[in-house]
PDB file of C-alpha atoms in Angstrom:
ATOM      1  CA  UNK A   1       2.650  25.384  -4.932  1.00 42.00           C
ATOM      2  CA  UNK A   2      -0.078  27.953  -4.328  1.00 50.00           C
ATOM      3  CA  UNK A   3      -0.537  30.905  -2.032  1.00 67.00           C
ATOM      4  CA  UNK A   4       0.481  29.156   1.213  1.00 81.00           C
ATOM      5  CA  UNK A   5       2.225  25.927   2.069  1.00 87.00           C
ATOM      6  CA  UNK A   6       2.145  23.923   5.291  1.00 89.00           C
ATOM      7  CA  UNK A   7       5.549  25.148   6.476  1.00 89.00           C
ATOM      8  CA  UNK A   8       4.553  28.791   6.031  1.00 91.00           C
ATOM      9  CA  UNK A   9       1.249  28.346   7.855  1.00 92.00           C
ATOM     10  CA  UNK A  10       2.961  26.609  10.777  1.00 90.00           C
ATOM     11  CA  UNK A  11       5.491  29.437  11.020  1.00 91.00           C
ATOM     12  CA  UNK A  12       2.716  32.043  11.066  1.00 91.00           C
ATOM     13  CA  UNK A  13       0.630  30.051  13.547  1.00 92.00           C
ATOM     14  CA  UNK A  14      -2.340  29.843  11.187  1.00 91.00           C
ATOM     15  CA  UNK A  15      -4.641  26.850  11.896  1.00 92.00           C
ATOM     16  CA  UNK A  16      -4.941  24.515   8.934  1.00 94.00           C
ATOM     17  CA  UNK A  17      -5.599  20.938   7.896  1.00 93.00           C
ATOM     18  CA  UNK A  18      -3.743  18.873   5.316  1.00 93.00           C
ATOM     19  CA  UNK A  19      -4.940  16.003   3.146  1.00 92.00           C
ATOM     20  CA  UNK A  20      -3.388  13.849   0.462  1.00 91.00           C
ATOM     21  CA  UNK A  21      -5.123  12.200  -2.481  1.00 92.00           C
ATOM     22  CA  UNK A  22      -3.710   9.824  -5.068  1.00 91.00           C
ATOM     23  CA  UNK A  23      -5.797   9.554  -8.229  1.00 91.00           C
ATOM     24  CA  UNK A  24      -5.244   8.427 -11.786  1.00 93.00           C
ATOM     25  CA  UNK A  25      -4.242  11.192 -14.171  1.00 94.00           C
ATOM     26  CA  UNK A  26      -7.098  10.081 -16.435  1.00 95.00           C
ATOM     27  CA  UNK A  27      -9.750   7.346 -16.612  1.00 94.00           C
ATOM     28  CA  UNK A  28      -8.250   4.080 -15.384  1.00 91.00           C
ATOM     29  CA  UNK A  29      -9.769   1.992 -18.175  1.00 93.00           C
ATOM     30  CA  UNK A  30      -7.974   4.102 -20.785  1.00 95.00           C
ATOM     31  CA  UNK A  31      -4.341   3.046 -21.372  1.00 95.00           C
ATOM     32  CA  UNK A  32      -1.474   5.063 -19.958  1.00 95.00           C
ATOM     33  CA  UNK A  33      -2.967   6.422 -16.736  1.00 94.00           C
ATOM     34  CA  UNK A  34      -0.368   7.396 -14.108  1.00 94.00           C
ATOM     35  CA  UNK A  35      -0.620   8.396 -10.464  1.00 93.00           C
ATOM     36  CA  UNK A  36      -1.322  12.034  -9.681  1.00 94.00           C
ATOM     37  CA  UNK A  37      -0.687  12.876  -6.037  1.00 93.00           C
ATOM     38  CA  UNK A  38      -2.176  16.017  -4.558  1.00 94.00           C
ATOM     39  CA  UNK A  39      -1.730  17.805  -1.248  1.00 94.00           C
ATOM     40  CA  UNK A  40      -4.482  20.214  -0.271  1.00 95.00           C
ATOM     41  CA  UNK A  41      -4.175  22.693   2.590  1.00 95.00           C
ATOM     42  CA  UNK A  42      -7.388  24.194   3.945  1.00 96.00           C
ATOM     43  CA  UNK A  43      -9.017  25.828   6.939  1.00 95.00           C
ATOM     44  CA  UNK A  44     -10.933  23.103   8.779  1.00 93.00           C
ATOM     45  CA  UNK A  45     -13.210  25.631  10.507  1.00 94.00           C
ATOM     46  CA  UNK A  46     -14.785  26.957   7.322  1.00 94.00           C
ATOM     47  CA  UNK A  47     -13.368  25.009   4.382  1.00 95.00           C
ATOM     48  CA  UNK A  48     -11.389  27.893   2.852  1.00 96.00           C
ATOM     49  CA  UNK A  49      -8.744  26.587   0.448  1.00 96.00           C
ATOM     50  CA  UNK A  50      -5.311  27.880   1.468  1.00 95.00           C
ATOM     51  CA  UNK A  51      -2.878  26.090  -0.819  1.00 95.00           C
ATOM     52  CA  UNK A  52      -2.081  23.014  -2.840  1.00 94.00           C
ATOM     53  CA  UNK A  53       0.749  21.015  -4.326  1.00 93.00           C
ATOM     54  CA  UNK A  54       0.647  18.247  -6.916  1.00 94.00           C
ATOM     55  CA  UNK A  55       3.113  15.715  -8.277  1.00 94.00           C
ATOM     56  CA  UNK A  56       2.691  13.474 -11.290  1.00 94.00           C
ATOM     57  CA  UNK A  57       3.644  12.738 -14.866  1.00 93.00           C
ATOM     58  CA  UNK A  58       0.499  14.059 -16.547  1.00 93.00           C
ATOM     59  CA  UNK A  59      -2.028  16.834 -15.979  1.00 93.00           C
ATOM     60  CA  UNK A  60      -0.422  18.358 -12.863  1.00 95.00           C
ATOM     61  CA  UNK A  61      -0.480  21.930 -14.226  1.00 95.00           C
ATOM     62  CA  UNK A  62      -4.141  21.618 -15.185  1.00 94.00           C
ATOM     63  CA  UNK A  63      -5.202  20.623 -11.656  1.00 95.00           C
ATOM     64  CA  UNK A  64      -3.102  23.310  -9.995  1.00 95.00           C
ATOM     65  CA  UNK A  65      -4.570  25.903 -12.355  1.00 94.00           C
ATOM     66  CA  UNK A  66      -8.077  24.777 -11.362  1.00 94.00           C
ATOM     67  CA  UNK A  67      -7.320  25.161  -7.657  1.00 95.00           C
ATOM     68  CA  UNK A  68      -5.482  28.446  -8.254  1.00 94.00           C
ATOM     69  CA  UNK A  69      -8.695  29.920  -9.610  1.00 94.00           C
ATOM     70  CA  UNK A  70     -10.582  28.869  -6.487  1.00 95.00           C
ATOM     71  CA  UNK A  71      -7.920  30.387  -4.215  1.00 94.00           C
ATOM     72  CA  UNK A  72      -7.829  33.597  -6.265  1.00 92.00           C
ATOM     73  CA  UNK A  73     -11.554  33.988  -5.629  1.00 93.00           C
ATOM     74  CA  UNK A  74     -11.133  33.166  -1.929  1.00 93.00           C
ATOM     75  CA  UNK A  75     -13.045  29.964  -2.498  1.00 95.00           C
ATOM     76  CA  UNK A  76     -13.798  26.952  -0.342  1.00 96.00           C
ATOM     77  CA  UNK A  77     -13.364  23.214  -0.675  1.00 96.00           C
ATOM     78  CA  UNK A  78     -17.046  23.027  -1.664  1.00 94.00           C
ATOM     79  CA  UNK A  79     -16.211  25.004  -4.807  1.00 94.00           C
ATOM     80  CA  UNK A  80     -13.830  22.249  -5.898  1.00 92.00           C
ATOM     81  CA  UNK A  81     -16.747  19.851  -6.292  1.00 84.00           C
ATOM     82  CA  UNK A  82     -18.804  22.340  -8.248  1.00 87.00           C
ATOM     83  CA  UNK A  83     -16.096  22.978 -10.843  1.00 88.00           C
ATOM     84  CA  UNK A  84     -17.291  21.842 -14.272  1.00 85.00           C
ATOM     85  CA  UNK A  85     -14.055  20.558 -15.774  1.00 88.00           C
ATOM     86  CA  UNK A  86     -13.436  19.353 -19.321  1.00 86.00           C
ATOM     87  CA  UNK A  87     -13.730  15.583 -19.522  1.00 89.00           C
ATOM     88  CA  UNK A  88     -12.539  12.900 -21.929  1.00 93.00           C
ATOM     89  CA  UNK A  89     -11.105   9.490 -20.930  1.00 94.00           C
ATOM     90  CA  UNK A  90      -7.557  10.241 -22.217  1.00 94.00           C
ATOM     91  CA  UNK A  91      -7.368  13.399 -20.091  1.00 92.00           C
ATOM     92  CA  UNK A  92      -9.413  12.943 -16.926  1.00 92.00           C
ATOM     93  CA  UNK A  93     -12.008  10.878 -15.069  1.00 91.00           C
ATOM     94  CA  UNK A  94     -15.680  11.690 -14.609  1.00 88.00           C
ATOM     95  CA  UNK A  95     -14.718  12.704 -11.066  1.00 88.00           C
ATOM     96  CA  UNK A  96     -11.519  14.669 -11.545  1.00 93.00           C
ATOM     97  CA  UNK A  97      -8.729  14.523  -8.910  1.00 93.00           C
ATOM     98  CA  UNK A  98      -9.690  18.102  -7.988  1.00 94.00           C
ATOM     99  CA  UNK A  99     -13.253  16.980  -7.257  1.00 92.00           C
ATOM    100  CA  UNK A 100     -11.960  14.020  -5.233  1.00 91.00           C
ATOM    101  CA  UNK A 101      -9.863  16.313  -3.030  1.00 93.00           C
ATOM    102  CA  UNK A 102     -13.061  18.116  -2.112  1.00 93.00           C
ATOM    103  CA  UNK A 103     -14.820  14.900  -1.077  1.00 93.00           C
ATOM    104  CA  UNK A 104     -11.942  13.927   1.216  1.00 93.00           C
ATOM    105  CA  UNK A 105     -11.820  17.428   2.730  1.00 95.00           C
ATOM    106  CA  UNK A 106     -15.556  17.391   3.415  1.00 94.00           C
ATOM    107  CA  UNK A 107     -15.283  13.999   5.147  1.00 93.00           C
ATOM    108  CA  UNK A 108     -12.663  15.493   7.459  1.00 93.00           C
ATOM    109  CA  UNK A 109     -14.649  18.677   8.155  1.00 94.00           C
ATOM    110  CA  UNK A 110     -17.865  16.760   8.838  1.00 93.00           C
ATOM    111  CA  UNK A 111     -16.094  14.313  11.130  1.00 90.00           C
ATOM    112  CA  UNK A 112     -16.970  11.364   8.910  1.00 92.00           C
ATOM    113  CA  UNK A 113     -13.344  10.300   9.138  1.00 92.00           C
ATOM    114  CA  UNK A 114     -10.551  11.270  11.521  1.00 93.00           C
ATOM    115  CA  UNK A 115      -7.087  11.360  10.020  1.00 91.00           C
ATOM    116  CA  UNK A 116      -3.676  11.022  11.603  1.00 91.00           C
ATOM    117  CA  UNK A 117      -0.435  11.715   9.766  1.00 86.00           C
ATOM    118  CA  UNK A 118       2.481   9.329  10.118  1.00 81.00           C
ATOM    119  CA  UNK A 119       4.551  12.027  11.850  1.00 82.00           C
ATOM    120  CA  UNK A 120       1.942  12.136  14.625  1.00 85.00           C
ATOM    121  CA  UNK A 121       1.610   8.362  14.746  1.00 83.00           C
ATOM    122  CA  UNK A 122       5.339   7.936  15.322  1.00 77.00           C
ATOM    123  CA  UNK A 123       5.052   9.941  18.550  1.00 82.00           C
ATOM    124  CA  UNK A 124       2.364   7.730  20.121  1.00 82.00           C
ATOM    125  CA  UNK A 125       3.072   4.869  22.479  1.00 76.00           C
ATOM    126  CA  UNK A 126       2.402   1.429  21.008  1.00 72.00           C
ATOM    127  CA  UNK A 127       0.833   0.277  24.298  1.00 78.00           C
ATOM    128  CA  UNK A 128      -1.920   2.903  24.000  1.00 83.00           C
ATOM    129  CA  UNK A 129      -3.009   2.190  20.431  1.00 92.00           C
ATOM    130  CA  UNK A 130      -3.810  -0.725  18.153  1.00 94.00           C
ATOM    131  CA  UNK A 131      -2.379  -0.273  14.653  1.00 94.00           C
ATOM    132  CA  UNK A 132      -3.922  -2.328  11.866  1.00 96.00           C
ATOM    133  CA  UNK A 133      -2.329  -2.815   8.458  1.00 96.00           C
ATOM    134  CA  UNK A 134      -5.199  -3.424   6.018  1.00 97.00           C
ATOM    135  CA  UNK A 135      -3.027  -3.951   2.939  1.00 96.00           C
ATOM    136  CA  UNK A 136      -2.358  -7.185   1.059  1.00 95.00           C
ATOM    137  CA  UNK A 137       0.336  -9.692   2.052  1.00 94.00           C
ATOM    138  CA  UNK A 138       2.715  -8.717  -0.751  1.00 94.00           C
ATOM    139  CA  UNK A 139       2.596  -5.061   0.232  1.00 93.00           C
ATOM    140  CA  UNK A 140       3.327  -5.901   3.858  1.00 94.00           C
ATOM    141  CA  UNK A 141       6.399  -7.916   2.867  1.00 93.00           C
ATOM    142  CA  UNK A 142       7.916  -4.758   1.420  1.00 91.00           C
ATOM    143  CA  UNK A 143       7.413  -2.570   4.528  1.00 89.00           C
ATOM    144  CA  UNK A 144       5.182  -2.275   7.577  1.00 91.00           C
ATOM    145  CA  UNK A 145       4.843  -0.480  10.894  1.00 88.00           C
ATOM    146  CA  UNK A 146       6.437  -2.483  13.699  1.00 87.00           C
ATOM    147  CA  UNK A 147       3.907  -3.878  16.144  1.00 88.00           C
ATOM    148  CA  UNK A 148       0.993  -3.513  13.744  1.00 92.00           C
ATOM    149  CA  UNK A 149      -1.583  -6.243  13.213  1.00 94.00           C
ATOM    150  CA  UNK A 150      -2.034  -7.461   9.676  1.00 97.00           C
ATOM    151  CA  UNK A 151      -5.689  -7.793   8.701  1.00 97.00           C
ATOM    152  CA  UNK A 152      -6.396  -7.222   4.991  1.00 97.00           C
ATOM    153  CA  UNK A 153      -9.459  -5.047   4.561  1.00 97.00           C
ATOM    154  CA  UNK A 154     -11.416  -7.896   2.942  1.00 96.00           C
ATOM    155  CA  UNK A 155     -10.906 -10.013   6.077  1.00 97.00           C
ATOM    156  CA  UNK A 156     -11.672  -7.294   8.604  1.00 97.00           C
ATOM    157  CA  UNK A 157     -15.323  -8.172   9.271  1.00 97.00           C
ATOM    158  CA  UNK A 158     -14.389 -11.712  10.282  1.00 97.00           C
ATOM    159  CA  UNK A 159     -11.763 -10.447  12.750  1.00 96.00           C
ATOM    160  CA  UNK A 160     -13.773  -7.788  14.602  1.00 96.00           C
ATOM    161  CA  UNK A 161     -14.041  -9.854  17.792  1.00 95.00           C
ATOM    162  CA  UNK A 162     -10.241  -9.869  18.067  1.00 93.00           C
ATOM    163  CA  UNK A 163      -9.949  -6.086  18.192  1.00 95.00           C
ATOM    164  CA  UNK A 164      -9.880  -4.033  21.426  1.00 91.00           C
ATOM    165  CA  UNK A 165     -12.625  -1.502  22.083  1.00 86.00           C
ATOM    166  CA  UNK A 166     -10.748   0.150  24.942  1.00 87.00           C
ATOM    167  CA  UNK A 167      -7.875   1.413  22.788  1.00 90.00           C
ATOM    168  CA  UNK A 168      -7.547   3.885  19.973  1.00 94.00           C
ATOM    169  CA  UNK A 169      -7.356   2.032  16.657  1.00 96.00           C
ATOM    170  CA  UNK A 170      -5.327   3.352  13.750  1.00 95.00           C
ATOM    171  CA  UNK A 171      -5.861   1.735  10.355  1.00 96.00           C
ATOM    172  CA  UNK A 172      -3.440   2.251   7.512  1.00 94.00           C
ATOM    173  CA  UNK A 173      -2.890   1.257   3.919  1.00 91.00           C
ATOM    174  CA  UNK A 174      -0.753   2.673   1.124  1.00 84.00           C
ATOM    175  CA  UNK A 175      -2.702   5.710  -0.079  1.00 82.00           C
ATOM    176  CA  UNK A 176      -5.708   5.935   2.252  1.00 84.00           C
ATOM    177  CA  UNK A 177      -8.634   4.387   0.347  1.00 88.00           C
ATOM    178  CA  UNK A 178      -8.603   0.939   1.969  1.00 94.00           C
ATOM    179  CA  UNK A 179      -7.938   2.631   5.287  1.00 93.00           C
ATOM    180  CA  UNK A 180     -11.092   4.674   4.759  1.00 93.00           C
ATOM    181  CA  UNK A 181     -13.104   1.528   3.936  1.00 96.00           C
ATOM    182  CA  UNK A 182     -11.734  -0.148   7.082  1.00 97.00           C
ATOM    183  CA  UNK A 183     -12.590   2.971   9.094  1.00 96.00           C
ATOM    184  CA  UNK A 184     -16.201   2.833   7.924  1.00 95.00           C
ATOM    185  CA  UNK A 185     -16.478  -0.894   8.680  1.00 97.00           C
ATOM    186  CA  UNK A 186     -15.231  -0.367  12.228  1.00 97.00           C
ATOM    187  CA  UNK A 187     -17.508   2.594  12.952  1.00 95.00           C
ATOM    188  CA  UNK A 188     -20.505   0.635  11.683  1.00 94.00           C
ATOM    189  CA  UNK A 189     -19.685  -2.101  14.218  1.00 94.00           C
ATOM    190  CA  UNK A 190     -19.474   0.117  17.257  1.00 92.00           C
ATOM    191  CA  UNK A 191     -15.806   1.074  17.349  1.00 94.00           C
ATOM    192  CA  UNK A 192     -15.436   4.737  18.316  1.00 90.00           C
ATOM    193  CA  UNK A 193     -11.755   5.604  18.743  1.00 92.00           C
ATOM    194  CA  UNK A 194     -10.526   5.186  15.159  1.00 95.00           C
ATOM    195  CA  UNK A 195      -8.186   7.118  12.891  1.00 94.00           C
ATOM    196  CA  UNK A 196      -7.024   6.579   9.321  1.00 94.00           C
ATOM    197  CA  UNK A 197      -3.353   7.034   8.462  1.00 89.00           C
ATOM    198  CA  UNK A 198      -1.694   7.349   5.065  1.00 72.00           C
ATOM    199  CA  UNK A 199       1.771   5.817   4.903  1.00 65.00           C
ATOM    200  CA  UNK A 200       2.718   6.288   1.248  1.00 59.00           C
ATOM    201  CA  UNK A 201       5.399   8.830   2.161  1.00 56.00           C
ATOM    202  CA  UNK A 202       6.316   7.429   5.573  1.00 52.00           C
ATOM    203  CA  UNK A 203       9.810   6.035   6.197  1.00 47.00           C
ATOM    204  CA  UNK A 204       8.646   2.608   7.406  1.00 44.00           C
TER     205      UNK A 204
END
């Protein structure tokens, strides 16, 4: 954990935004890659990095050290992309998880994607929103949000006529990537009220 966490910022009344990324600890084509989950806390108004947490089996300390340097220099999410990090397939990917956190943060700041956290989603009335599960059938069998429609992301384009344009639409998957793809598909077809939700840590 670095400098400031979400709980501390809420207590102090400091505006902030939170994102989660889930990347491979190293290049996926190289054997032994494991999930590395990162939480980045930043100021949405200017992109200043406020804190971070990471969980994983490999390379967690390396990524936190990288972000610690940015915070120490009062850096911004844009600096995370510019970091030139050591690369070799057994240790990282060409786009390191630290770089990927920056891309997600910039999408949020620029309004290219609107996020909603599961805690917020649980407070909304089902009659006011349309929730779409864009995961595969096997994933849905394990857990799902009650009242959600099941439309795998690969089938979404063929189902657009079945979706309401007078309601807010929330798309969700396991870690956010397919939700982001679904979000982009919907915006490109004229849907305006859309949000992407990550449910990997939600008690469904």
